[in-house]
Amino acid sequence: MIFENVEIIDPEGTYTGTVEIERGRIARIIPKEGTSKYLLMPGFVDIHTHAHKGIDVMHASNKDLWRWAEANFEQGVTTFLPTTVSAPIEVLENLLASSGPLPPSVAGFHLEGPFINPTKKGAQNGQFIFPSAGKDLRRLLEYPVRIITAAPEIDGFEGLCARCCEKGIVLSIGHTSADYRTMQEAFQTGVRRITHFPNALTPLAHREIGATGAGLYLDFDIEMIVDGIHTSPEFVDLVYRIKGADHISLITDSIAAAGMHEGEYELGGLPVFVSGGKAVLADGTLAGSTLLFPQAVRNFVRFTGCSLPELAKVSSYNALKVLKDEGCTGKIREGYRANLVLLDREMNLLQTIFEGDRVYTSE
Amino acid sequence: MIFENVEIIDPEGTYTGTVEIERGRIARIIPKEGTSKYLLMPGFVDIHTHAHKGIDVMHASNKDLWRWAEANFEQGVTTFLPTTVSAPIEVLENLLASSGPLPPSVAGFHLEGPFINPTKKGAQNGQFIFPSAGKDLRRLLEYPVRIITAAPEIDGFEGLCARCCEKGIVLSIGHTSADYRTMQEAFQTGVRRITHFPNALTPLAHREIGATGAGLYLDFDIEMIVDGIHTSPEFVDLVYRIKGADHISLITDSIAAAGMHEGEYELGGLPVFVSGGKAVLADGTLAGSTLLFPQAVRNFVRFTGCSLPELAKVSSYNALKVLKDEGCTGKIREGYRANLVLLDREMNLLQTIFEGDRVYTSE
């Protein structure tokens, strides 16, 4: 496979060239003079997605996960983490145990809850939240769990930290009523990540900067739902200016309605109503998103005016770093795995390449 | 007068040297090798101060203003704006009319209100707030008013802008419930300043970044009460990192209790209770500060770790720029007016020089 005269967007820079792909890898890159109508970027990475096109991780069979992976190629997503919501431990355990051989683009699971703060549950089902991480947790960690979102104020948070550290699982702070000091302590313990910043966090106030302020002030990596609904364009741009592109990962936080018609759906056992692209519970609480990854990418560049290499960071490289997988993906370099997206200059997705195979083409 | 081997702190940089003063001006600067125990900085400038050591602008005779200027030399303040609070127009007019020949360190007045939003009155007396700037305003502008703090959502704000612009008066946004769009419109109209950021502003939220967010996001200059009470140290440092030292001016916002014993005082006709350095109304609302300028300077450097040239900006140069007086003060340059402070390295005030005269010495 060969991409002739494309603009190559790598986290470190951009230039025009021809990219040759052989045996699933980028075999050769030949830089050329001139400009191109096409952009070749590392494939998108979505490490927080609950569901897509009617398939929800909480009810997904192994076959569903493979269908989801296929459907995600249509969105340029070449790596993702199906993300669970709060549920009884045995439900989560059964789900992980029965997930079977995972599709190669599924890098594992993200558990969002149940060890979160019920007062900051957002659209999570309060009856399944456990504000205490006890021994029963251990069994969950035997499965390919890559990220756990938890609140630092829950009982047993330090034990959870230690256990995640042992297992190489990334702990991400979310759904928390933590104040600045609690966030600072968690940071000092080694936690470096915040989930869907700043949704379901304590707000920034000028006498107590809260978990939102901690996310801006301390060197946390953050993920953001850039749909123009969960956060305003100005907020996204302000965060980008403060933290820089190195510390932001785009996520969809998508629910089953993503890629589907509007109407009534479900999240963690709660009914969700989707209208005008906005998913809400009966009480109006935002309930995940219907965001598709290419739209998140277009929104981010529109809201921030970031450079294309920065866009490659927020859409791919930074998330792969979280997954400790940036050594062979996330860059356009000879020898790197050929997980790529081809876009036009309006950032419309034209093709998705996964391990050297063209797995999606727009027409 | 001569300062031998002092560290010279100019907004543009710092170096050791000897500074000779003649006829009220800096006559010669001779750079030298080595270090010094003493810092020579431009004199402090406080453009938002209601009162000091029992003297309150709202009741001050001309003699009181001169006593205030003397007392301010003990705090290193070589330029200040006595700042009124909301009051009937005729009260303000009488006050300005009877202020008499001003002491040379008083650069004019700052009117904080009465054209503000009653829902964001802070410690201002609600009965004297006029959420509409009408024709009666004009008379006020005939006096040496340098800054007017007003809310952009009041009736007649555009007329106020135009009139201030004509007269060379700086309009500063404060005590406002303005949302981001209103702030953006005010910015586009040419307003570039925010009063005691972010106190009495709409907070920063992630779907509506408010006046606080506008202050961070747009290129507003801001003043801050850095007493560790009105804003937390982390907030101050975060603002410093976002906006940089070029856009921040330290103010005291001090009330009559500043420099006095704790107890009961008064602000705009409301009783104020001072305890533990904190001034509050009966309902607990913060009511200005008892902050003294050298403490604001020490706090700012402690909270932010800023450089000494940056400290010269936030304590002097930036405020002089607001007063359009930075051409001959605010820097340590030959020919500049000799308004200076001598400090030890712990930022304790040792001497104040005003127009070449030693007007204060610490022992």
mmCIF file of N, CA, C and O in Angstrom, chain B residues 203-253:
data_model
loop_
_atom_site.group_PDB
_atom_site.id
_atom_site.type_symbol
_atom_site.label_atom_id
_atom_site.label_comp_id
_atom_site.label_asym_id
_atom_site.label_seq_id
_atom_site.Cartn_x
_atom_site.Cartn_y
_atom_site.Cartn_z
ATOM 1 N N PRO B 203 -18.694 33.397 38.235
ATOM 2 C CA PRO B 203 -17.613 32.409 38.294
ATOM 3 C C PRO B 203 -17.349 31.731 36.951
ATOM 4 O O PRO B 203 -18.153 31.833 36.025
ATOM 5 N N LEU B 204 -16.222 31.041 36.900
ATOM 6 C CA LEU B 204 -15.883 30.249 35.718
ATOM 7 C C LEU B 204 -16.571 28.893 35.812
ATOM 8 O O LEU B 204 -16.337 28.147 36.755
ATOM 9 N N ALA B 205 -17.438 28.610 34.877
ATOM 10 C CA ALA B 205 -18.027 27.267 34.784
ATOM 11 C C ALA B 205 -17.706 26.735 33.397
ATOM 12 O O ALA B 205 -17.358 27.495 32.500
ATOM 13 N N HIS B 206 -17.802 25.432 33.224
ATOM 14 C CA HIS B 206 -17.271 24.857 31.983
ATOM 15 C C HIS B 206 -18.213 24.972 30.794
ATOM 16 O O HIS B 206 -17.807 24.746 29.671
ATOM 17 N N ARG B 207 -19.473 25.336 31.053
ATOM 18 C CA ARG B 207 -20.360 25.564 29.903
ATOM 19 C C ARG B 207 -20.651 27.046 29.716
ATOM 20 O O ARG B 207 -21.224 27.445 28.715
ATOM 21 N N GLU B 208 -20.245 27.864 30.679
ATOM 22 C CA GLU B 208 -20.385 29.328 30.583
ATOM 23 C C GLU B 208 -19.240 29.886 31.425
ATOM 24 O O GLU B 208 -19.285 29.840 32.651
ATOM 25 N N ILE B 209 -18.224 30.382 30.751
ATOM 26 C CA ILE B 209 -16.994 30.693 31.492
ATOM 27 C C ILE B 209 -17.098 31.997 32.268
ATOM 28 O O ILE B 209 -16.202 32.324 33.054
ATOM 29 N N GLY B 210 -18.209 32.742 32.063
ATOM 30 C CA GLY B 210 -18.488 33.894 32.914
ATOM 31 C C GLY B 210 -17.455 35.009 32.811
ATOM 32 O O GLY B 210 -16.568 35.001 31.952
ATOM 33 N N ALA B 211 -17.607 35.993 33.706
ATOM 34 C CA ALA B 211 -16.679 37.126 33.710
ATOM 35 C C ALA B 211 -15.310 36.682 34.203
ATOM 36 O O ALA B 211 -14.279 37.199 33.758
ATOM 37 N N THR B 212 -15.282 35.697 35.095
ATOM 38 C CA THR B 212 -13.989 35.172 35.554
ATOM 39 C C THR B 212 -13.256 34.524 34.386
ATOM 40 O O THR B 212 -12.070 34.794 34.154
ATOM 41 N N GLY B 213 -13.970 33.687 33.640
ATOM 42 C CA GLY B 213 -13.357 33.053 32.477
ATOM 43 C C GLY B 213 -12.935 34.079 31.436
ATOM 44 O O GLY B 213 -11.865 33.962 30.835
ATOM 45 N N ALA B 214 -13.757 35.102 31.244
ATOM 46 C CA ALA B 214 -13.421 36.151 30.270
ATOM 47 C C ALA B 214 -12.122 36.847 30.680
ATOM 48 O O ALA B 214 -11.286 37.156 29.834
ATOM 49 N N GLY B 215 -11.977 37.074 31.979
ATOM 50 C CA GLY B 215 -10.750 37.715 32.471
ATOM 51 C C GLY B 215 -9.518 36.887 32.170
ATOM 52 O O GLY B 215 -8.444 37.426 31.864
ATOM 53 N N LEU B 216 -9.674 35.564 32.230
ATOM 54 C CA LEU B 216 -8.545 34.674 31.948
ATOM 55 C C LEU B 216 -8.337 34.498 30.452
ATOM 56 O O LEU B 216 -7.214 34.372 29.977
ATOM 57 N N TYR B 217 -9.440 34.476 29.716
ATOM 58 C CA TYR B 217 -9.399 34.077 28.305
ATOM 59 C C TYR B 217 -9.086 35.246 27.379
ATOM 60 O O TYR B 217 -8.359 35.093 26.399
ATOM 61 N N LEU B 218 -9.663 36.401 27.679
ATOM 62 C CA LEU B 218 -9.429 37.572 26.830
ATOM 63 C C LEU B 218 -8.289 38.398 27.413
ATOM 64 O O LEU B 218 -7.873 38.197 28.551
ATOM 65 N N ASP B 219 -7.826 39.358 26.640
ATOM 66 C CA ASP B 219 -6.599 40.060 27.000
ATOM 67 C C ASP B 219 -6.882 41.237 27.939
ATOM 68 O O ASP B 219 -6.377 42.344 27.732
ATOM 69 N N PHE B 220 -7.666 40.987 28.976
ATOM 70 C CA PHE B 220 -7.953 42.010 29.975
ATOM 71 C C PHE B 220 -6.755 42.188 30.910
ATOM 72 O O PHE B 220 -6.080 41.222 31.265
ATOM 73 N N ASP B 221 -6.534 43.425 31.342
ATOM 74 C CA ASP B 221 -5.656 43.680 32.479
ATOM 75 C C ASP B 221 -6.504 43.555 33.736
ATOM 76 O O ASP B 221 -7.669 43.970 33.748
ATOM 77 N N ILE B 222 -5.921 43.016 34.769
ATOM 78 C CA ILE B 222 -6.696 42.798 35.991
ATOM 79 C C ILE B 222 -5.947 43.340 37.205
ATOM 80 O O ILE B 222 -4.724 43.441 37.200
ATOM 81 N N GLU B 223 -6.712 43.697 38.234
ATOM 82 C CA GLU B 223 -6.123 44.016 39.530
ATOM 83 C C GLU B 223 -6.545 42.915 40.488
ATOM 84 O O GLU B 223 -7.621 42.330 40.352
ATOM 85 N N MET B 224 -5.699 42.607 41.460
ATOM 86 C CA MET B 224 -6.003 41.524 42.404
ATOM 87 C C MET B 224 -5.648 41.919 43.838
ATOM 88 O O MET B 224 -4.639 42.589 44.074
ATOM 89 N N ILE B 225 -6.501 41.467 44.756
ATOM 90 C CA ILE B 225 -6.252 41.639 46.197
ATOM 91 C C ILE B 225 -5.535 40.374 46.661
ATOM 92 O O ILE B 225 -6.172 39.346 46.892
ATOM 93 N N VAL B 226 -4.222 40.436 46.777
ATOM 94 C CA VAL B 226 -3.469 39.220 47.081
ATOM 95 C C VAL B 226 -3.186 39.166 48.586
ATOM 96 O O VAL B 226 -2.056 39.359 49.044
ATOM 97 N N ASP B 227 -4.249 38.930 49.334
ATOM 98 C CA ASP B 227 -4.119 38.844 50.792
ATOM 99 C C ASP B 227 -4.242 37.411 51.296
ATOM 100 O O ASP B 227 -4.180 37.169 52.498
ATOM 101 N N GLY B 228 -4.411 36.448 50.382
ATOM 102 C CA GLY B 228 -4.605 35.057 50.798
ATOM 103 C C GLY B 228 -5.998 34.814 51.355
ATOM 104 O O GLY B 228 -6.292 33.703 51.798
ATOM 105 N N ILE B 229 -6.842 35.840 51.344
ATOM 106 C CA ILE B 229 -8.216 35.707 51.848
ATOM 107 C C ILE B 229 -9.201 35.866 50.685
ATOM 108 O O ILE B 229 -10.062 35.016 50.465
ATOM 109 N N HIS B 230 -9.049 36.929 49.930
ATOM 110 C CA HIS B 230 -9.950 37.150 48.793
ATOM 111 C C HIS B 230 -9.774 36.103 47.698
ATOM 112 O O HIS B 230 -10.700 35.838 46.930
ATOM 113 N N THR B 231 -8.575 35.541 47.620
ATOM 114 C CA THR B 231 -8.269 34.501 46.637
ATOM 115 C C THR B 231 -7.255 33.571 47.294
ATOM 116 O O THR B 231 -6.421 34.030 48.081
ATOM 117 N N SER B 232 -7.310 32.296 46.948
ATOM 118 C CA SER B 232 -6.355 31.354 47.537
ATOM 119 C C SER B 232 -5.008 31.465 46.831
ATOM 120 O O SER B 232 -4.934 31.897 45.679
ATOM 121 N N PRO B 233 -3.926 31.072 47.505
ATOM 122 C CA PRO B 233 -2.603 31.113 46.863
ATOM 123 C C PRO B 233 -2.568 30.379 45.525
ATOM 124 O O PRO B 233 -1.979 30.882 44.563
ATOM 125 N N GLU B 234 -3.223 29.227 45.450
ATOM 126 C CA GLU B 234 -3.194 28.462 44.188
ATOM 127 C C GLU B 234 -3.916 29.232 43.082
ATOM 128 O O GLU B 234 -3.507 29.214 41.931
ATOM 129 N N PHE B 235 -5.000 29.895 43.441
ATOM 130 C CA PHE B 235 -5.727 30.670 42.440
ATOM 131 C C PHE B 235 -4.836 31.789 41.901
ATOM 132 O O PHE B 235 -4.751 32.007 40.691
ATOM 133 N N VAL B 236 -4.167 32.495 42.806
ATOM 134 C CA VAL B 236 -3.286 33.596 42.392
ATOM 135 C C VAL B 236 -2.200 33.072 41.453
ATOM 136 O O VAL B 236 -1.923 33.654 40.393
ATOM 137 N N ASP B 237 -1.618 31.940 41.821
ATOM 138 C CA ASP B 237 -0.535 31.391 41.011
ATOM 139 C C ASP B 237 -1.053 30.938 39.645
ATOM 140 O O ASP B 237 -0.404 31.148 38.609
ATOM 141 N N LEU B 238 -2.232 30.331 39.638
ATOM 142 C CA LEU B 238 -2.835 29.896 38.378
ATOM 143 C C LEU B 238 -3.092 31.106 37.469
ATOM 144 O O LEU B 238 -2.778 31.075 36.274
ATOM 145 N N VAL B 239 -3.616 32.172 38.031
ATOM 146 C CA VAL B 239 -3.888 33.383 37.253
ATOM 147 C C VAL B 239 -2.568 33.966 36.722
ATOM 148 O O VAL B 239 -2.474 34.357 35.553
ATOM 149 N N TYR B 240 -1.564 33.973 37.565
ATOM 150 C CA TYR B 240 -0.236 34.468 37.150
ATOM 151 C C TYR B 240 0.296 33.642 35.981
ATOM 152 O O TYR B 240 0.805 34.189 34.995
ATOM 153 N N ARG B 241 0.140 32.332 36.071
ATOM 154 C CA ARG B 241 0.645 31.480 34.981
ATOM 155 C C ARG B 241 -0.135 31.710 33.689
ATOM 156 O O ARG B 241 0.427 31.634 32.601
ATOM 157 N N ILE B 242 -1.443 31.932 33.831
ATOM 158 C CA ILE B 242 -2.272 32.092 32.633
ATOM 159 C C ILE B 242 -2.051 33.465 32.006
ATOM 160 O O ILE B 242 -1.835 33.595 30.809
ATOM 161 N N LYS B 243 -2.100 34.508 32.810
ATOM 162 C CA LYS B 243 -2.094 35.870 32.260
ATOM 163 C C LYS B 243 -0.696 36.463 32.188
ATOM 164 O O LYS B 243 -0.452 37.363 31.380
ATOM 165 N N GLY B 244 0.208 35.997 33.025
ATOM 166 C CA GLY B 244 1.544 36.582 33.053
ATOM 167 C C GLY B 244 1.563 37.870 33.847
ATOM 168 O O GLY B 244 0.526 38.512 34.070
ATOM 169 N N ALA B 245 2.746 38.252 34.296
ATOM 170 C CA ALA B 245 2.910 39.414 35.172
ATOM 171 C C ALA B 245 2.588 40.729 34.471
ATOM 172 O O ALA B 245 2.340 41.738 35.127
ATOM 173 N N ASP B 246 2.565 40.737 33.147
ATOM 174 C CA ASP B 246 2.297 41.987 32.425
ATOM 175 C C ASP B 246 0.858 42.469 32.592
ATOM 176 O O ASP B 246 0.558 43.626 32.281
ATOM 177 N N HIS B 247 -0.026 41.594 33.035
ATOM 178 C CA HIS B 247 -1.451 41.948 33.032
ATOM 179 C C HIS B 247 -2.076 42.009 34.424
ATOM 180 O O HIS B 247 -3.289 42.048 34.551
ATOM 181 N N ILE B 248 -1.254 41.969 35.463
ATOM 182 C CA ILE B 248 -1.764 41.946 36.836
ATOM 183 C C ILE B 248 -1.236 43.163 37.594
ATOM 184 O O ILE B 248 -0.044 43.460 37.536
ATOM 185 N N SER B 249 -2.128 43.854 38.297
ATOM 186 C CA SER B 249 -1.702 44.907 39.220
ATOM 187 C C SER B 249 -2.156 44.537 40.625
ATOM 188 O O SER B 249 -3.325 44.193 40.832
ATOM 189 N N LEU B 250 -1.252 44.624 41.564
ATOM 190 C CA LEU B 250 -1.628 44.414 42.956
ATOM 191 C C LEU B 250 -2.344 45.658 43.475
ATOM 192 O O LEU B 250 -1.965 46.788 43.156
ATOM 193 N N ILE B 251 -3.381 45.406 44.259
ATOM 194 C CA ILE B 251 -4.087 46.499 44.936
ATOM 195 C C ILE B 251 -4.307 46.052 46.381
ATOM 196 O O ILE B 251 -4.216 44.858 46.685
ATOM 197 N N THR B 252 -4.620 47.023 47.254
ATOM 198 C CA THR B 252 -4.965 46.601 48.617
ATOM 199 C C THR B 252 -6.475 46.488 48.794
ATOM 200 O O THR B 252 -6.934 45.665 49.563
ATOM 201 N N ASP B 253 -7.270 47.350 48.102
ATOM 202 C CA ASP B 253 -8.719 47.442 48.367
ATOM 203 C C ASP B 253 -8.936 47.673 49.865
ATOM 204 O O ASP B 253 -9.895 47.176 50.456
#
